[in-house]
Amino acid sequence: MPPRVLVTRRQFEDQMDRLRAAADTVVLTRPEPATREELLEAVKGVTAIFAHITDSIDADVMDAAGDSLKVIAEFGVGYDNIDAAAASERNIAVGNTPGVLTETTADFAFALIQAAARRLAESDRFVRRGEWKWFDPLDLLGLDINGSTLGIIGMGRIGSSVADRAVASGMRVIYYNRNRAGDEHGAELVGSLGELLAQSDFVTLHCPLTPETQGLIGAEELKQMQSHAVLINTARGPVVDMEALTAALADGEIAYAALDVTDPEPIPTDHALLKMDNVTLLPHIASATVGTRRKMSEMTVDNILAALEGNLPPNCVNADEINW
Ligand code: 8YV
């Protein structure tokens, strides 16, 4: 019997053909994600799951797949939707796609910094509503990027690439990262999160979602930011307490937010943030370029094909925890 592979969302056909050549491959091609029940049914007997952020791959899903399951390959670098500890306990490899989306995501985060600084989305809505009647020397004034301070939380691959862009644009860059010491990419390490929040004109998040970073930016942290400051989130929605953020934006504790990720996703259509002009909301598209999404798909398939041949996936996050 050939091994079976489940791909949970529609994907690039040339990459699906690579899987089809090696395994009995089911691709859930509907545009919307599978329901929990559909997922639990579809995984039965598979050797590999090609997973996406929209799938919660927990112990129940692994057990529904059964002993055949060898690899869960995430389409993305963040794999917080997968219970990696449960996978390790079951000797299942977890793969991801690091590196390939670094520059694309950093480009996007920096685009959001610029868009928020110059109030692009808000100004576009103003014009579309027919409210632009005359040039006004005192309306829609933004912040300068050059000469301002950018605070980076999470100085990994993506955070470092954002620092490169910011330094080149004349920003002072500071960062806070619990596991690092020393200055790098032209950025200065600060001693605490509070220091970073108090000094920054722009704060950008580039940490993974873990139990430690869940709710990292809450009411207290937002209070520590300056009233003209901007918060950018291209990491994961739950790193920010959305209720606290909504209140901080409404009360003028901070000036602006640009969010590519929210909690939950999608943001409910009746959420208060949708009615506020000082927030830009985007549908989790930081890595969404043709070239990058293609490479992510290819890497995810590489991870699966290696596992089907009995080898560790080339990008395996729990290699030290499993016995292959
Ligand atoms: C993906 C991402 O689009 O890589 C990540 O961590 O958030 C995005 O690039 C998403 O994970 C799709 O599954």
Tab-separated table of C-alpha atoms and ligand atoms in Angstrom:
chain	number	residue	atom	x	y	z
A	1	MET	CA	0.000	0.000	0.000
A	2	PRO	CA	1.451	3.436	-0.900
A	3	PRO	CA	1.728	5.900	1.986
A	4	ARG	CA	-1.042	8.477	2.299
A	5	VAL	CA	-0.528	12.219	2.563
A	6	LEU	CA	-3.094	14.841	3.555
A	7	VAL	CA	-2.694	18.448	2.368
A	8	THR	CA	-5.132	20.557	4.366
A	9	ARG	CA	-5.534	23.526	1.957
A	10	ARG	CA	-5.226	24.155	-1.773
A	11	GLN	CA	-1.595	24.410	-2.832
A	12	PHE	CA	0.672	24.902	-5.857
A	13	GLU	CA	-0.115	22.069	-8.305
A	14	ASP	CA	3.503	21.393	-9.334
A	15	GLN	CA	4.332	20.707	-5.676
A	16	MET	CA	1.246	18.512	-5.290
A	17	ASP	CA	2.452	16.505	-8.308
A	18	ARG	CA	5.712	15.795	-6.471
A	19	LEU	CA	3.690	14.370	-3.583
A	20	ARG	CA	1.370	12.426	-5.893
A	21	ALA	CA	4.413	10.745	-7.470
A	22	ALA	CA	5.395	9.373	-4.052
A	23	ALA	CA	2.136	8.878	-2.181
A	24	ASP	CA	-1.603	8.582	-2.332
A	25	THR	CA	-2.255	12.321	-1.852
A	26	VAL	CA	-5.499	13.992	-0.792
A	27	VAL	CA	-5.618	17.776	-1.171
A	28	LEU	CA	-8.519	19.568	0.495
A	29	THR	CA	-9.085	22.048	-2.312
A	30	ARG	CA	-11.994	24.048	-0.916
A	31	PRO	CA	-10.921	27.651	-0.301
A	32	GLU	CA	-11.966	27.500	3.358
A	33	PRO	CA	-10.248	25.430	6.060
A	34	ALA	CA	-11.570	22.012	7.053
A	35	THR	CA	-13.772	21.888	10.125
A	36	ARG	CA	-12.425	20.073	13.175
A	37	GLU	CA	-14.617	17.031	12.364
A	38	GLU	CA	-13.461	16.976	8.736
A	39	LEU	CA	-9.834	17.181	9.826
A	40	LEU	CA	-10.208	14.337	12.351
A	41	GLU	CA	-11.775	12.187	9.609
A	42	ALA	CA	-9.343	13.169	6.822
A	43	VAL	CA	-6.167	12.345	8.785
A	44	LYS	CA	-7.086	8.692	9.408
A	45	GLY	CA	-4.252	6.434	8.292
A	46	VAL	CA	-2.027	9.160	6.799
A	47	THR	CA	1.765	9.097	6.988
A	48	ALA	CA	2.160	12.828	6.496
A	49	ILE	CA	0.154	15.995	7.071
A	50	PHE	CA	0.929	19.129	5.055
A	51	ALA	CA	-0.432	21.603	7.630
A	52	HIS	CA	-1.315	25.286	7.661
A	53	ILE	CA	-1.829	27.943	10.310
A	54	THR	CA	-5.576	27.284	10.085
A	55	ASP	CA	-5.213	23.702	11.394
A	56	SER	CA	-4.900	22.948	15.058
A	57	ILE	CA	-2.790	19.787	15.022
A	58	ASP	CA	-3.032	18.527	18.594
A	59	ALA	CA	-2.745	15.122	20.242
A	60	ASP	CA	-6.319	14.206	19.215
A	61	VAL	CA	-5.549	14.806	15.554
A	62	MET	CA	-2.327	12.781	15.851
A	63	ASP	CA	-4.205	9.937	17.527
A	64	ALA	CA	-6.948	10.102	14.896
A	65	ALA	CA	-4.234	9.665	12.252
A	66	GLY	CA	-2.881	6.678	14.177
A	67	ASP	CA	0.491	4.882	14.158
A	68	SER	CA	1.027	5.548	10.453
A	69	LEU	CA	1.697	9.269	11.103
A	70	LYS	CA	5.422	10.040	10.732
A	71	VAL	CA	5.607	13.727	9.834
A	72	ILE	CA	3.645	16.947	10.239
A	73	ALA	CA	5.042	19.546	7.855
A	74	GLU	CA	3.962	23.127	8.500
A	75	PHE	CA	3.633	25.565	5.595
A	76	GLY	CA	5.361	28.402	7.459
A	77	VAL	CA	8.101	29.108	9.969
A	78	GLY	CA	5.787	29.493	12.983
A	79	TYR	CA	4.374	26.168	14.130
A	80	ASP	CA	2.415	27.184	17.239
A	81	ASN	CA	-0.659	25.496	15.747
A	82	ILE	CA	1.096	22.131	16.183
A	83	ASP	CA	1.550	20.513	19.593
A	84	ALA	CA	5.229	19.725	19.020
A	85	ALA	CA	5.611	18.070	22.444
A	86	ALA	CA	2.738	15.690	21.670
A	87	ALA	CA	4.360	14.944	18.308
A	88	SER	CA	7.721	14.173	19.968
A	89	GLU	CA	6.028	11.837	22.466
A	90	ARG	CA	4.654	9.930	19.484
A	91	ASN	CA	7.984	10.011	17.605
A	92	ILE	CA	6.441	12.173	14.876
A	93	ALA	CA	8.729	14.666	13.114
A	94	VAL	CA	7.568	18.280	12.848
A	95	GLY	CA	8.881	20.272	9.881
A	96	ASN	CA	8.676	23.985	9.025
A	97	THR	CA	10.023	26.481	6.460
A	98	PRO	CA	12.569	28.781	8.129
A	99	GLY	CA	14.686	31.306	6.223
A	100	VAL	CA	12.772	31.328	2.983
A	101	LEU	CA	10.280	33.973	4.107
A	102	THR	CA	12.637	36.159	6.158
A	103	GLU	CA	13.219	38.978	3.662
A	104	THR	CA	9.630	38.994	2.394
A	105	THR	CA	8.239	39.259	5.917
A	106	ALA	CA	10.783	41.928	6.888
A	107	ASP	CA	9.848	43.918	3.758
A	108	PHE	CA	6.223	43.712	4.795
A	109	ALA	CA	6.830	44.692	8.422
A	110	PHE	CA	8.823	47.694	7.248
A	111	ALA	CA	6.077	48.572	4.769
A	112	LEU	CA	3.639	48.582	7.711
A	113	ILE	CA	5.943	50.839	9.732
A	114	GLN	CA	5.982	53.299	6.837
A	115	ALA	CA	2.264	52.954	6.126
A	116	ALA	CA	1.394	53.564	9.772
A	117	ALA	CA	3.843	56.479	10.085
A	118	ARG	CA	2.278	58.249	7.112
A	119	ARG	CA	-1.319	57.109	7.786
A	120	LEU	CA	-1.710	55.566	4.323
A	121	ALA	CA	-4.750	53.334	4.903
A	122	GLU	CA	-6.570	56.065	6.798
A	123	SER	CA	-5.799	58.646	4.106
A	124	ASP	CA	-6.955	56.273	1.367
A	125	ARG	CA	-10.288	55.784	3.183
A	126	PHE	CA	-10.584	59.578	3.554
A	127	VAL	CA	-10.234	60.083	-0.207
A	128	ARG	CA	-12.610	57.204	-1.068
A	129	ARG	CA	-15.265	58.607	1.263
A	130	GLY	CA	-15.180	61.810	-0.797
A	131	GLU	CA	-13.966	63.847	2.179
A	132	TRP	CA	-10.891	65.304	0.441
A	133	LYS	CA	-12.227	68.784	-0.353
A	134	TRP	CA	-9.032	70.848	-0.299
A	135	PHE	CA	-5.366	70.708	0.633
A	136	ASP	CA	-5.004	71.178	4.376
A	137	PRO	CA	-1.570	72.052	5.758
A	138	LEU	CA	-2.471	70.707	9.185
A	139	ASP	CA	-4.436	67.530	8.401
A	140	LEU	CA	-3.250	63.900	8.237
A	141	LEU	CA	0.174	64.708	9.631
A	142	GLY	CA	2.251	61.636	10.324
A	143	LEU	CA	5.550	60.709	11.906
A	144	ASP	CA	9.012	60.806	10.382
A	145	ILE	CA	10.731	57.455	10.026
A	146	ASN	CA	14.197	58.958	9.838
A	147	GLY	CA	15.499	60.048	13.194
A	148	SER	CA	12.881	58.076	15.113
A	149	THR	CA	13.422	55.013	17.303
A	150	LEU	CA	12.296	51.530	16.354
A	151	GLY	CA	11.972	48.923	19.089
A	152	ILE	CA	12.226	45.304	17.939
A	153	ILE	CA	10.876	42.551	20.172
A	154	GLY	CA	12.382	39.258	19.029
A	155	MET	CA	15.726	39.707	17.285
A	156	GLY	CA	15.762	36.484	15.295
A	157	ARG	CA	16.059	36.180	11.524
A	158	ILE	CA	13.082	38.411	10.686
A	159	GLY	CA	13.713	40.958	13.457
A	160	SER	CA	17.341	41.329	12.308
A	161	SER	CA	16.264	41.915	8.712
A	162	VAL	CA	13.812	44.583	9.842
A	163	ALA	CA	16.708	46.203	11.768
A	164	ASP	CA	18.778	46.329	8.543
A	165	ARG	CA	15.978	48.179	6.752
A	166	ALA	CA	15.400	50.562	9.643
A	167	VAL	CA	19.089	51.441	10.078
A	168	ALA	CA	19.340	52.106	6.329
A	169	SER	CA	16.366	54.480	6.680
A	170	GLY	CA	18.029	56.529	9.400
A	171	MET	CA	16.234	55.043	12.392
A	172	ARG	CA	17.773	54.384	15.759
A	173	VAL	CA	17.082	50.714	16.444
A	174	ILE	CA	16.832	49.114	19.856
A	175	TYR	CA	15.831	45.575	20.669
A	176	TYR	CA	14.891	43.355	23.507
A	177	ASN	CA	15.445	39.639	23.377
A	178	ARG	CA	15.829	37.496	26.465
A	179	ASN	CA	18.282	35.087	24.836
A	180	ARG	CA	20.730	37.518	23.341
A	181	ALA	CA	23.392	39.964	24.450
A	182	GLY	CA	25.323	42.555	22.486
A	183	ASP	CA	24.555	44.915	19.663
A	184	GLU	CA	23.868	43.590	16.218
A	185	HIS	CA	22.566	44.700	12.839
A	186	GLY	CA	23.221	48.246	14.043
A	187	ALA	CA	20.714	47.772	16.871
A	188	GLU	CA	21.344	48.345	20.577
A	189	LEU	CA	20.236	45.802	23.128
A	190	VAL	CA	18.197	47.357	25.943
A	191	GLY	CA	17.942	45.896	29.407
A	192	SER	CA	14.215	45.328	29.673
A	193	LEU	CA	10.971	45.254	27.783
A	194	GLY	CA	9.810	48.332	29.709
A	195	GLU	CA	12.856	50.299	28.564
A	196	LEU	CA	12.201	49.341	24.962
A	197	LEU	CA	8.528	50.317	25.164
A	198	ALA	CA	9.254	53.670	26.796
A	199	GLN	CA	11.942	54.674	24.281
A	200	SER	CA	10.365	53.553	21.003
A	201	ASP	CA	8.348	55.588	18.525
A	202	PHE	CA	7.568	52.335	16.710
A	203	VAL	CA	7.425	48.860	18.291
A	204	THR	CA	7.482	45.813	16.016
A	205	LEU	CA	6.918	42.218	17.133
A	206	HIS	CA	8.987	39.341	15.743
A	207	CYS	CA	8.879	36.710	18.465
A	208	PRO	CA	7.275	33.268	18.118
A	209	LEU	CA	4.039	32.541	19.967
A	210	THR	CA	4.920	30.489	23.053
A	211	PRO	CA	3.424	30.286	26.555
A	212	GLU	CA	5.955	33.031	27.533
A	213	THR	CA	5.002	35.426	24.731
A	214	GLN	CA	1.223	34.925	24.870
A	215	GLY	CA	-0.244	38.283	25.989
A	216	LEU	CA	3.279	39.798	26.152
A	217	ILE	CA	1.824	43.168	25.127
A	218	GLY	CA	-1.060	43.816	27.532
A	219	ALA	CA	-2.571	46.832	29.282
A	220	GLU	CA	0.542	47.480	31.422
A	221	GLU	CA	2.927	47.313	28.468
A	222	LEU	CA	0.732	49.568	26.301
A	223	LYS	CA	0.730	52.137	29.123
A	224	GLN	CA	4.531	52.150	29.025
A	225	MET	CA	4.533	53.177	25.344
A	226	GLN	CA	4.547	56.820	24.266
A	227	SER	CA	1.227	58.403	23.300
A	228	HIS	CA	2.432	59.064	19.726
A	229	ALA	CA	3.803	55.510	19.361
A	230	VAL	CA	2.848	52.863	16.809
A	231	LEU	CA	2.566	49.095	17.376
A	232	ILE	CA	3.208	46.718	14.458
A	233	ASN	CA	2.336	43.015	14.697
A	234	THR	CA	3.374	40.617	11.952
A	235	ALA	CA	4.181	37.801	14.421
A	236	ARG	CA	1.135	36.129	15.982
A	237	GLY	CA	-2.130	37.673	17.157
A	238	PRO	CA	-2.135	36.293	20.722
A	239	VAL	CA	1.203	38.012	21.514
A	240	VAL	CA	-0.978	41.123	21.941
A	241	ASP	CA	-3.983	41.339	24.258
A	242	MET	CA	-6.502	42.565	21.692
A	243	GLU	CA	-8.918	43.963	24.253
A	244	ALA	CA	-6.177	45.986	25.922
A	245	LEU	CA	-4.966	47.199	22.516
A	246	THR	CA	-8.465	48.309	21.523
A	247	ALA	CA	-8.768	50.289	24.769
A	248	ALA	CA	-5.277	51.808	24.397
A	249	LEU	CA	-6.061	52.986	20.846
A	250	ALA	CA	-9.455	54.351	21.891
A	251	ASP	CA	-8.018	56.182	24.918
A	252	GLY	CA	-5.010	57.605	23.058
A	253	GLU	CA	-2.483	55.681	25.142
A	254	ILE	CA	-0.821	54.822	21.841
A	255	ALA	CA	-1.478	56.501	18.501
A	256	TYR	CA	-1.691	53.727	15.946
A	257	ALA	CA	-1.473	49.996	15.303
A	258	ALA	CA	-0.870	47.993	12.150
A	259	LEU	CA	-1.818	44.347	12.512
A	260	ASP	CA	-1.216	41.597	9.978
A	261	VAL	CA	-2.195	39.040	12.610
A	262	THR	CA	-5.035	39.153	15.123
A	263	ASP	CA	-6.582	37.019	17.836
A	264	PRO	CA	-8.747	35.368	16.657
A	265	GLU	CA	-8.139	35.110	12.914
A	266	PRO	CA	-10.040	36.297	11.066
A	267	ILE	CA	-10.939	39.220	13.305
A	268	PRO	CA	-14.741	39.172	13.846
A	269	THR	CA	-16.501	41.583	11.485
A	270	ASP	CA	-18.172	43.349	14.437
A	271	HIS	CA	-14.889	43.928	16.334
A	272	ALA	CA	-14.475	47.507	17.639
A	273	LEU	CA	-11.087	47.839	15.880
A	274	LEU	CA	-12.811	47.702	12.487
A	275	LYS	CA	-14.541	50.973	13.245
A	276	MET	CA	-11.385	52.787	14.343
A	277	ASP	CA	-9.335	54.897	11.958
A	278	ASN	CA	-6.058	54.613	13.858
A	279	VAL	CA	-5.546	50.941	13.074
A	280	THR	CA	-4.639	49.151	9.856
A	281	LEU	CA	-5.909	45.562	9.640
A	282	LEU	CA	-4.514	43.030	7.201
A	283	PRO	CA	-5.353	39.357	6.570
A	284	HIS	CA	-2.087	37.583	7.553
A	285	ILE	CA	-0.266	38.277	4.286
A	286	ALA	CA	3.315	39.062	5.371
A	287	SER	CA	4.759	36.099	3.451
A	288	ALA	CA	2.271	36.353	0.592
A	289	THR	CA	4.385	36.887	-2.507
A	290	VAL	CA	4.325	34.469	-5.420
A	291	GLY	CA	8.010	33.626	-5.055
A	292	THR	CA	7.988	33.123	-1.299
A	293	ARG	CA	4.775	31.113	-1.085
A	294	ARG	CA	6.096	28.852	-3.895
A	295	LYS	CA	9.349	28.268	-1.999
A	296	MET	CA	7.433	27.594	1.224
A	297	SER	CA	5.349	24.998	-0.602
A	298	GLU	CA	8.462	23.370	-2.056
A	299	MET	CA	10.175	23.217	1.350
A	300	THR	CA	7.088	21.717	2.950
A	301	VAL	CA	7.013	19.014	0.272
A	302	ASP	CA	10.780	18.435	0.712
A	303	ASN	CA	10.151	17.833	4.418
A	304	ILE	CA	7.423	15.288	3.637
A	305	LEU	CA	9.321	13.454	0.874
A	306	ALA	CA	12.377	13.045	3.117
A	307	ALA	CA	10.217	11.534	5.859
A	308	LEU	CA	8.468	9.208	3.397
A	309	GLU	CA	11.933	7.862	2.527
A	310	GLY	CA	12.683	7.301	6.215
A	311	ASN	CA	14.952	10.342	6.587
A	312	LEU	CA	14.590	13.249	8.975
A	313	PRO	CA	12.982	16.251	7.252
A	314	PRO	CA	15.691	18.783	6.249
A	315	ASN	CA	13.955	21.357	8.455
A	316	CYS	CA	12.851	19.471	11.526
A	317	VAL	CA	12.078	21.413	14.712
A	318	ASN	CA	12.024	18.409	17.058
A	319	ALA	CA	14.967	16.411	15.663
A	320	ASP	CA	16.564	16.196	19.130
A	321	GLU	CA	13.351	14.941	20.698
A	322	ILE	CA	12.614	12.010	18.416
A	323	ASN	CA	14.319	8.732	17.718
A	324	TRP	CA	14.535	8.094	13.966
B	1	8YV	C1	2.215	31.657	6.728
B	1	8YV	C2	3.430	32.552	8.812
B	1	8YV	O1	1.529	32.301	5.720
B	1	8YV	O2	5.443	31.438	8.362
B	1	8YV	C3	4.658	31.826	9.216
B	1	8YV	O3	4.868	31.641	10.422
B	1	8YV	O4	2.751	33.080	9.624
B	1	8YV	C4	3.024	32.716	7.370
B	1	8YV	O5	4.150	32.893	6.582
B	1	8YV	C5	1.262	30.862	7.561
B	1	8YV	O6	1.931	30.224	8.592
B	1	8YV	C6	0.529	29.852	6.671
B	1	8YV	O7	0.394	28.574	7.191
